[in-house]
Short mmCIF file of N, CA and C in Angstrom, two decimals:
data_model
loop_
_atom_site.label_atom_id
_atom_site.label_comp_id
_atom_site.label_asym_id
_atom_site.label_seq_id
_atom_site.Cartn_x
_atom_site.Cartn_y
_atom_site.Cartn_z
N MET L 1 36.58 5.16 40.88
CA MET L 1 37.52 6.24 40.63
C MET L 1 36.74 7.53 40.33
N ASN L 2 37.07 8.62 41.01
CA ASN L 2 36.38 9.89 40.81
C ASN L 2 36.86 10.58 39.55
N LYS L 3 35.89 11.04 38.77
CA LYS L 3 36.25 11.86 37.61
C LYS L 3 36.58 13.25 38.11
N LYS L 4 37.56 13.84 37.49
CA LYS L 4 37.93 15.21 37.85
C LYS L 4 36.80 16.17 37.48
N ILE L 5 36.43 17.02 38.40
CA ILE L 5 35.37 17.99 38.15
C ILE L 5 35.92 19.13 37.30
N LYS L 6 35.22 19.39 36.20
CA LYS L 6 35.60 20.51 35.34
C LYS L 6 34.98 21.79 35.91
N LYS L 7 35.65 22.89 35.68
CA LYS L 7 35.15 24.20 36.10
C LYS L 7 34.92 25.03 34.85
N ILE L 8 33.67 25.46 34.67
CA ILE L 8 33.32 26.21 33.47
C ILE L 8 32.69 27.53 33.86
N GLY L 9 33.17 28.59 33.24
CA GLY L 9 32.60 29.93 33.45
C GLY L 9 31.56 30.24 32.40
N ILE L 10 30.57 31.02 32.81
CA ILE L 10 29.53 31.48 31.89
C ILE L 10 29.52 33.00 31.96
N LEU L 11 29.78 33.63 30.84
CA LEU L 11 29.68 35.08 30.74
C LEU L 11 28.56 35.36 29.75
N GLY L 12 27.41 35.77 30.26
CA GLY L 12 26.27 36.01 29.40
C GLY L 12 26.12 37.47 29.07
N GLY L 13 25.45 37.74 27.97
CA GLY L 13 25.19 39.12 27.60
C GLY L 13 24.89 39.27 26.12
N THR L 14 24.62 40.50 25.73
CA THR L 14 24.35 40.76 24.32
C THR L 14 25.64 40.88 23.52
N PHE L 15 26.74 41.24 24.17
CA PHE L 15 28.02 41.43 23.49
C PHE L 15 27.79 42.34 22.28
N ASP L 16 27.29 43.52 22.56
CA ASP L 16 26.79 44.45 21.54
C ASP L 16 27.60 45.73 21.49
N PRO L 17 28.84 45.70 21.02
CA PRO L 17 29.65 44.56 20.60
C PRO L 17 30.53 44.06 21.75
N CYS L 18 31.22 42.94 21.50
CA CYS L 18 32.19 42.43 22.48
C CYS L 18 33.37 43.40 22.52
N HIS L 19 34.10 43.37 23.63
CA HIS L 19 35.24 44.29 23.77
C HIS L 19 36.29 43.70 24.71
N ILE L 20 37.36 44.44 24.88
CA ILE L 20 38.52 44.00 25.67
C ILE L 20 38.13 43.72 27.13
N GLY L 21 37.12 44.40 27.65
CA GLY L 21 36.67 44.15 29.02
C GLY L 21 36.12 42.74 29.17
N HIS L 22 35.32 42.28 28.19
CA HIS L 22 34.81 40.91 28.21
C HIS L 22 35.97 39.91 28.20
N LEU L 23 36.95 40.18 27.36
CA LEU L 23 38.10 39.30 27.23
C LEU L 23 38.91 39.28 28.52
N LYS L 24 39.13 40.45 29.10
CA LYS L 24 39.95 40.54 30.31
C LYS L 24 39.32 39.79 31.48
N ILE L 25 38.02 39.96 31.70
CA ILE L 25 37.42 39.24 32.83
C ILE L 25 37.37 37.73 32.55
N SER L 26 37.24 37.34 31.30
CA SER L 26 37.28 35.92 30.95
C SER L 26 38.65 35.33 31.28
N LYS L 27 39.70 36.04 30.88
CA LYS L 27 41.07 35.58 31.15
C LYS L 27 41.36 35.56 32.64
N ASP L 28 40.94 36.58 33.37
CA ASP L 28 41.17 36.64 34.81
C ASP L 28 40.42 35.53 35.54
N ALA L 29 39.16 35.29 35.16
CA ALA L 29 38.37 34.23 35.79
C ALA L 29 39.01 32.87 35.53
N LYS L 30 39.46 32.65 34.30
CA LYS L 30 40.11 31.37 33.96
C LYS L 30 41.33 31.15 34.84
N LYS L 31 42.14 32.16 34.95
CA LYS L 31 43.39 32.04 35.71
C LYS L 31 43.13 31.90 37.21
N LYS L 32 42.32 32.78 37.78
CA LYS L 32 42.11 32.78 39.24
C LYS L 32 41.33 31.58 39.75
N PHE L 33 40.43 31.04 38.93
CA PHE L 33 39.58 29.94 39.39
C PHE L 33 39.83 28.64 38.64
N LYS L 34 40.93 28.62 37.86
CA LYS L 34 41.34 27.42 37.12
C LYS L 34 40.19 26.83 36.29
N LEU L 35 39.55 27.72 35.53
CA LEU L 35 38.44 27.29 34.68
C LEU L 35 38.96 26.56 33.45
N THR L 36 38.25 25.53 33.05
CA THR L 36 38.58 24.79 31.85
C THR L 36 38.26 25.64 30.61
N LYS L 37 37.08 26.27 30.68
CA LYS L 37 36.68 27.15 29.58
C LYS L 37 35.70 28.19 30.11
N VAL L 38 35.50 29.21 29.27
CA VAL L 38 34.51 30.25 29.55
C VAL L 38 33.59 30.30 28.34
N ILE L 39 32.31 30.12 28.62
CA ILE L 39 31.30 30.19 27.56
C ILE L 39 30.76 31.61 27.52
N TRP L 40 30.88 32.24 26.36
CA TRP L 40 30.21 33.52 26.16
C TRP L 40 28.82 33.17 25.64
N ALA L 41 27.83 33.25 26.51
CA ALA L 41 26.45 32.91 26.15
C ALA L 41 25.77 34.19 25.63
N ILE L 42 25.75 34.30 24.32
CA ILE L 42 25.22 35.52 23.70
C ILE L 42 23.69 35.44 23.66
N THR L 43 23.08 36.49 24.14
CA THR L 43 21.62 36.56 24.14
C THR L 43 21.13 37.44 23.01
N GLU L 44 19.99 37.09 22.49
CA GLU L 44 19.42 37.90 21.40
C GLU L 44 19.05 39.29 21.92
N ARG L 45 18.47 39.31 23.12
CA ARG L 45 18.04 40.58 23.69
C ARG L 45 18.14 40.54 25.20
N ASN L 46 18.75 41.57 25.75
CA ASN L 46 18.81 41.72 27.20
C ASN L 46 17.42 42.14 27.68
N PRO L 47 16.82 41.40 28.62
CA PRO L 47 15.47 41.74 29.09
C PRO L 47 15.37 43.13 29.73
N PHE L 48 16.51 43.70 30.11
CA PHE L 48 16.50 45.01 30.78
C PHE L 48 16.87 46.16 29.85
N LYS L 49 17.10 45.85 28.57
CA LYS L 49 17.44 46.89 27.60
C LYS L 49 16.46 46.87 26.46
N LYS L 50 16.33 48.00 25.79
CA LYS L 50 15.33 48.12 24.72
C LYS L 50 15.68 47.27 23.50
N ARG L 51 16.88 47.44 22.97
CA ARG L 51 17.25 46.67 21.77
C ARG L 51 18.76 46.67 21.60
N SER L 52 19.22 45.82 20.72
CA SER L 52 20.65 45.73 20.40
C SER L 52 20.93 46.52 19.14
N SER L 53 22.14 47.04 19.05
CA SER L 53 22.54 47.79 17.87
C SER L 53 22.91 46.86 16.71
N PHE L 54 23.57 45.75 17.03
CA PHE L 54 23.98 44.79 16.01
C PHE L 54 23.05 43.58 16.05
N LYS L 55 22.82 42.99 14.89
CA LYS L 55 22.01 41.78 14.82
C LYS L 55 22.75 40.63 15.51
N LEU L 56 21.99 39.68 16.00
CA LEU L 56 22.55 38.53 16.71
C LEU L 56 23.65 37.85 15.91
N GLU L 57 23.40 37.57 14.66
CA GLU L 57 24.37 36.87 13.82
C GLU L 57 25.68 37.64 13.72
N GLU L 58 25.57 38.97 13.63
CA GLU L 58 26.77 39.81 13.57
C GLU L 58 27.55 39.74 14.88
N ARG L 59 26.83 39.79 15.99
CA ARG L 59 27.49 39.76 17.30
C ARG L 59 28.20 38.42 17.53
N ILE L 60 27.58 37.34 17.08
CA ILE L 60 28.22 36.02 17.20
C ILE L 60 29.47 35.97 16.34
N LYS L 61 29.36 36.42 15.11
CA LYS L 61 30.49 36.41 14.17
C LYS L 61 31.65 37.28 14.69
N ILE L 62 31.34 38.47 15.15
CA ILE L 62 32.37 39.38 15.68
C ILE L 62 33.03 38.76 16.91
N SER L 63 32.23 38.17 17.80
CA SER L 63 32.77 37.56 19.02
C SER L 63 33.69 36.39 18.69
N LYS L 64 33.31 35.57 17.71
CA LYS L 64 34.15 34.43 17.33
C LYS L 64 35.48 34.92 16.76
N LYS L 65 35.42 35.94 15.94
CA LYS L 65 36.64 36.49 15.34
C LYS L 65 37.53 37.13 16.43
N PHE L 66 36.90 37.84 17.35
CA PHE L 66 37.60 38.55 18.43
C PHE L 66 38.32 37.57 19.37
N THR L 67 37.76 36.39 19.57
CA THR L 67 38.31 35.43 20.54
C THR L 67 39.03 34.27 19.88
N LYS L 68 39.23 34.33 18.58
CA LYS L 68 39.78 33.21 17.81
C LYS L 68 41.05 32.61 18.43
N LYS L 69 41.94 33.43 18.92
CA LYS L 69 43.20 32.89 19.44
C LYS L 69 43.09 32.43 20.90
N TYR L 70 41.93 32.60 21.51
CA TYR L 70 41.72 32.17 22.89
C TYR L 70 40.85 30.92 22.87
N LYS L 71 41.50 29.77 22.80
CA LYS L 71 40.79 28.49 22.61
C LYS L 71 39.90 28.13 23.79
N PHE L 72 40.14 28.72 24.96
CA PHE L 72 39.32 28.41 26.13
C PHE L 72 37.97 29.13 26.11
N ILE L 73 37.79 30.07 25.18
CA ILE L 73 36.51 30.79 25.09
C ILE L 73 35.66 30.15 24.00
N GLU L 74 34.44 29.81 24.39
CA GLU L 74 33.48 29.21 23.46
C GLU L 74 32.32 30.20 23.28
N ILE L 75 32.02 30.53 22.04
CA ILE L 75 30.91 31.43 21.74
C ILE L 75 29.68 30.57 21.48
N SER L 76 28.61 30.82 22.23
CA SER L 76 27.40 30.00 22.09
C SER L 76 26.14 30.84 22.15
N TYR L 77 25.13 30.32 21.48
CA TYR L 77 23.78 30.89 21.52
C TYR L 77 22.84 29.75 21.89
N PHE L 78 22.22 29.83 23.06
CA PHE L 78 21.42 28.73 23.60
C PHE L 78 19.92 28.95 23.51
N GLU L 79 19.47 30.14 23.22
CA GLU L 79 18.06 30.49 23.40
C GLU L 79 17.08 29.64 22.60
N LYS L 80 17.42 29.32 21.37
CA LYS L 80 16.52 28.45 20.58
C LYS L 80 16.47 27.05 21.18
N LEU L 81 17.62 26.57 21.62
CA LEU L 81 17.73 25.24 22.19
C LEU L 81 16.95 25.11 23.50
N ILE L 82 17.10 26.09 24.39
CA ILE L 82 16.45 26.00 25.71
C ILE L 82 15.13 26.78 25.76
N LYS L 83 14.81 27.47 24.67
CA LYS L 83 13.56 28.24 24.55
C LYS L 83 13.40 29.28 25.67
N SER L 84 14.51 29.96 25.95
CA SER L 84 14.51 30.98 27.00
C SER L 84 15.75 31.85 26.87
N ASN L 85 15.65 33.09 27.37
CA ASN L 85 16.83 33.95 27.45
C ASN L 85 17.17 34.23 28.92
N LYS L 86 16.66 33.42 29.82
CA LYS L 86 16.87 33.62 31.25
C LYS L 86 18.08 32.81 31.73
N THR L 87 18.92 33.44 32.54
CA THR L 87 20.12 32.81 33.07
C THR L 87 19.77 31.56 33.87
N PHE L 88 18.71 31.61 34.65
CA PHE L 88 18.31 30.46 35.44
C PHE L 88 18.09 29.22 34.55
N ASP L 89 17.42 29.41 33.43
CA ASP L 89 17.16 28.30 32.52
C ASP L 89 18.45 27.80 31.86
N LEU L 90 19.35 28.72 31.55
CA LEU L 90 20.64 28.33 30.98
C LEU L 90 21.46 27.52 31.99
N VAL L 91 21.50 27.98 33.22
CA VAL L 91 22.25 27.27 34.27
C VAL L 91 21.66 25.86 34.46
N ASN L 92 20.35 25.76 34.51
CA ASN L 92 19.71 24.43 34.64
C ASN L 92 20.09 23.52 33.48
N TYR L 93 20.04 24.06 32.26
CA TYR L 93 20.39 23.28 31.08
C TYR L 93 21.84 22.79 31.16
N LEU L 94 22.76 23.69 31.49
CA LEU L 94 24.18 23.32 31.54
C LEU L 94 24.47 22.34 32.67
N LYS L 95 23.79 22.49 33.80
CA LYS L 95 23.98 21.55 34.92
C LYS L 95 23.59 20.14 34.51
N LYS L 96 22.52 20.01 33.72
CA LYS L 96 22.07 18.69 33.27
C LYS L 96 22.98 18.14 32.18
N LYS L 97 23.41 19.01 31.28
CA LYS L 97 24.20 18.59 30.12
C LYS L 97 25.65 18.26 30.50
N LEU L 98 26.22 19.04 31.39
CA LEU L 98 27.64 18.92 31.71
C LEU L 98 27.83 18.26 33.07
N MET L 99 27.86 16.96 33.08
CA MET L 99 28.05 16.22 34.33
C MET L 99 29.46 16.49 34.87
N ASN L 100 29.63 16.35 36.17
CA ASN L 100 30.92 16.57 36.82
C ASN L 100 31.51 17.94 36.49
N THR L 101 30.62 18.94 36.47
CA THR L 101 31.06 20.30 36.15
C THR L 101 30.58 21.26 37.22
N GLU L 102 31.48 22.13 37.62
CA GLU L 102 31.16 23.21 38.55
C GLU L 102 31.03 24.48 37.71
N LEU L 103 29.88 25.14 37.81
CA LEU L 103 29.64 26.34 37.00
C LEU L 103 29.97 27.61 37.78
N TYR L 104 30.52 28.56 37.04
CA TYR L 104 30.86 29.88 37.58
C TYR L 104 30.20 30.93 36.70
N LEU L 105 29.22 31.62 37.25
CA LEU L 105 28.57 32.71 36.52
C LEU L 105 29.41 33.96 36.70
N ILE L 106 29.83 34.55 35.60
CA ILE L 106 30.70 35.72 35.62
C ILE L 106 29.86 36.96 35.34
N LEU L 107 29.91 37.91 36.28
CA LEU L 107 29.12 39.14 36.16
C LEU L 107 30.01 40.36 36.36
N GLY L 108 29.57 41.46 35.81
CA GLY L 108 30.14 42.75 36.17
C GLY L 108 29.38 43.25 37.39
N ALA L 109 30.00 44.10 38.17
CA ALA L 109 29.36 44.62 39.39
C ALA L 109 28.04 45.33 39.08
N ASP L 110 27.93 45.91 37.88
CA ASP L 110 26.67 46.56 37.50
C ASP L 110 25.52 45.56 37.46
N ASN L 111 25.81 44.32 37.07
CA ASN L 111 24.77 43.29 37.03
C ASN L 111 24.36 42.83 38.43
N LEU L 112 25.29 42.86 39.37
CA LEU L 112 24.93 42.46 40.74
C LEU L 112 23.92 43.44 41.34
N VAL L 113 24.02 44.71 40.95
CA VAL L 113 23.10 45.74 41.45
C VAL L 113 21.65 45.39 41.12
N THR L 114 21.42 44.81 39.95
CA THR L 114 20.06 44.48 39.52
C THR L 114 19.78 42.97 39.55
N PHE L 115 20.67 42.20 40.10
CA PHE L 115 20.56 40.74 40.08
C PHE L 115 19.26 40.26 40.73
N HIS L 116 18.79 40.97 41.73
CA HIS L 116 17.55 40.57 42.42
C HIS L 116 16.33 40.63 41.50
N ARG L 117 16.46 41.25 40.34
CA ARG L 117 15.35 41.32 39.37
C ARG L 117 15.38 40.16 38.36
N TRP L 118 16.44 39.34 38.42
CA TRP L 118 16.57 38.23 37.49
C TRP L 118 15.66 37.08 37.93
N LYS L 119 15.20 36.29 36.96
CA LYS L 119 14.35 35.14 37.25
C LYS L 119 15.08 34.17 38.19
N LYS L 120 14.45 33.87 39.31
CA LYS L 120 14.95 32.90 40.30
C LYS L 120 16.41 33.14 40.67
N TRP L 121 16.74 34.39 40.95
CA TRP L 121 18.13 34.77 41.22
C TRP L 121 18.73 34.03 42.42
N ARG L 122 17.95 33.78 43.44
CA ARG L 122 18.48 33.06 44.61
C ARG L 122 18.86 31.63 44.23
N LYS L 123 18.05 31.01 43.38
CA LYS L 123 18.33 29.63 42.95
C LYS L 123 19.56 29.57 42.06
N ILE L 124 19.79 30.63 41.28
CA ILE L 124 21.01 30.67 40.45
C ILE L 124 22.23 30.54 41.37
N SER L 125 22.21 31.29 42.46
CA SER L 125 23.36 31.28 43.38
C SER L 125 23.50 29.94 44.11
N GLN L 126 22.45 29.16 44.17
CA GLN L 126 22.53 27.83 44.78
C GLN L 126 23.10 26.80 43.80
N LYS L 127 22.95 27.07 42.51
CA LYS L 127 23.37 26.11 41.49
C LYS L 127 24.77 26.37 40.94
N CYS L 128 25.28 27.60 41.14
CA CYS L 128 26.61 27.89 40.63
C CYS L 128 27.28 28.98 41.48
N ASN L 129 28.57 29.07 41.33
CA ASN L 129 29.33 30.13 41.97
C ASN L 129 29.13 31.40 41.16
N ILE L 130 29.18 32.52 41.84
CA ILE L 130 29.01 33.80 41.14
C ILE L 130 30.27 34.62 41.35
N LEU L 131 30.90 34.97 40.25
CA LEU L 131 32.11 35.78 40.27
C LEU L 131 31.73 37.18 39.79
N VAL L 132 31.91 38.16 40.66
CA VAL L 132 31.52 39.53 40.33
C VAL L 132 32.78 40.37 40.16
N PHE L 133 32.98 40.85 38.94
CA PHE L 133 34.13 41.69 38.63
C PHE L 133 33.74 43.15 38.79
N ASP L 134 34.55 43.86 39.54
CA ASP L 134 34.30 45.27 39.78
C ASP L 134 34.27 46.02 38.46
N ARG L 135 33.37 46.97 38.37
CA ARG L 135 33.32 47.86 37.20
C ARG L 135 33.39 49.29 37.70
N TYR L 136 33.95 50.12 36.90
CA TYR L 136 34.13 51.52 37.23
C TYR L 136 32.83 52.12 37.79
N ARG L 137 32.91 52.65 38.98
CA ARG L 137 31.82 53.34 39.69
C ARG L 137 30.68 52.43 40.17
N TYR L 138 30.86 51.13 40.22
CA TYR L 138 29.78 50.24 40.64
C TYR L 138 30.04 49.49 41.94
N LYS L 139 31.26 49.52 42.46
CA LYS L 139 31.57 48.69 43.62
C LYS L 139 30.67 49.01 44.81
N SER L 140 30.52 50.27 45.17
CA SER L 140 29.72 50.60 46.36
C SER L 140 28.26 50.23 46.17
N LYS L 141 27.73 50.41 44.96
CA LYS L 141 26.34 50.01 44.68
C LYS L 141 26.20 48.49 44.79
N ALA L 142 27.18 47.77 44.28
CA ALA L 142 27.14 46.30 44.33
C ALA L 142 27.15 45.82 45.78
N LEU L 143 28.00 46.44 46.61
CA LEU L 143 28.10 46.05 48.02
C LEU L 143 26.82 46.34 48.80
N LYS L 144 26.04 47.30 48.33
CA LYS L 144 24.78 47.65 48.99
C LYS L 144 23.58 46.90 48.41
N SER L 145 23.81 46.14 47.36
CA SER L 145 22.71 45.49 46.65
C SER L 145 22.06 44.39 47.48
N LEU L 146 20.80 44.15 47.19
CA LEU L 146 20.04 43.09 47.85
C LEU L 146 20.70 41.74 47.63
N ALA L 147 21.14 41.48 46.41
CA ALA L 147 21.77 40.20 46.09
C ALA L 147 23.04 40.00 46.91
N PHE L 148 23.88 41.01 47.01
CA PHE L 148 25.13 40.89 47.78
C PHE L 148 24.81 40.59 49.24
N LYS L 149 23.81 41.24 49.76
CA LYS L 149 23.45 41.04 51.17
C LYS L 149 22.87 39.66 51.44
N GLN L 150 22.20 39.07 50.44
CA GLN L 150 21.47 37.82 50.69
C GLN L 150 22.12 36.55 50.17
N ILE L 151 23.05 36.66 49.25
CA ILE L 151 23.69 35.45 48.70
C ILE L 151 24.83 35.02 49.62
N ASP L 152 24.89 33.73 49.87
CA ASP L 152 25.95 33.12 50.68
C ASP L 152 27.32 33.49 50.11
N LYS L 153 28.18 34.04 50.96
CA LYS L 153 29.49 34.51 50.49
C LYS L 153 30.41 33.38 50.06
N LYS L 154 30.06 32.14 50.39
CA LYS L 154 30.84 31.00 49.87
C LYS L 154 30.56 30.83 48.38
N LYS L 155 29.41 31.33 47.92
CA LYS L 155 29.00 31.18 46.52
C LYS L 155 29.23 32.45 45.71
N LEU L 156 29.52 33.55 46.38
CA LEU L 156 29.67 34.85 45.71
C LEU L 156 31.05 35.43 46.00
N LYS L 157 31.79 35.70 44.96
CA LYS L 157 33.13 36.27 45.12
C LYS L 157 33.20 37.59 44.39
N LEU L 158 33.63 38.63 45.12
CA LEU L 158 33.90 39.93 44.50
C LEU L 158 35.36 39.90 44.06
N ILE L 159 35.60 40.14 42.79
CA ILE L 159 36.93 40.03 42.23
C ILE L 159 37.51 41.42 41.99
N LYS L 160 38.67 41.65 42.60
CA LYS L 160 39.40 42.88 42.32
C LYS L 160 40.25 42.62 41.10
N PHE L 161 40.24 43.54 40.20
CA PHE L 161 41.11 43.40 39.04
C PHE L 161 41.31 44.78 38.44
N LYS L 162 42.33 44.88 37.63
CA LYS L 162 42.62 46.16 36.99
C LYS L 162 41.51 46.43 35.98
N LYS L 163 40.69 47.40 36.30
CA LYS L 163 39.50 47.67 35.49
C LYS L 163 39.85 48.20 34.10
N VAL L 164 38.99 47.84 33.19
CA VAL L 164 39.07 48.36 31.84
C VAL L 164 37.88 49.31 31.72
N ASN L 165 38.15 50.57 31.59
CA ASN L 165 37.07 51.56 31.57
C ASN L 165 36.47 51.66 30.16
N ILE L 166 35.71 50.62 29.82
CA ILE L 166 35.07 50.58 28.50
C ILE L 166 33.77 49.81 28.64
N SER L 167 32.84 50.12 27.78
CA SER L 167 31.59 49.38 27.75
C SER L 167 31.14 49.26 26.30
N SER L 168 30.22 48.33 26.07
CA SER L 168 29.68 48.16 24.71
C SER L 168 28.98 49.43 24.25
N SER L 169 28.26 50.09 25.17
CA SER L 169 27.53 51.30 24.78
C SER L 169 28.50 52.42 24.37
N GLN L 170 29.69 52.47 24.99
CA GLN L 170 30.68 53.46 24.57
C GLN L 170 31.17 53.15 23.16
N LEU L 171 31.35 51.87 22.85
CA LEU L 171 31.85 51.48 21.54
C LEU L 171 30.83 51.77 20.44
N ARG L 172 29.54 51.60 20.78
CA ARG L 172 28.50 51.86 19.77
C ARG L 172 28.48 53.33 19.45
#
């Protein structure tokens, strides 16, 4: 008898701080792709940014409080456990830990623009589906990106949704 395959989304980032945009894309991804849950994988430091405004513990606490009524969202910090802040290592860890699970990496279009700079980015797209949510002023850059041109379109989905014109940097 086949076990039903679970579908789990991964939304990684510093969440410095978390905001309604993170929540909206999590809810949209859950609904459109029938995800069982969405893991907010909070990173201590984004490798492409200088530093975070809030301490890791504060960001985790704020995120848990912010998502309290959304039981499908799990707030997690994996870096000590997997000894890495790289998405590739997180995806590998989750693939091994979560049997019968299909992973969906959730990105904003701004992240697709620089995705080719991520550790083993091509392999990430082979191990999980990539859901790219449009962000204000990033769609054309995302469509021209190296990653968009090279990743199999069966594994990469550009998601149209009603954009929330907000970012963590605006909130800080």
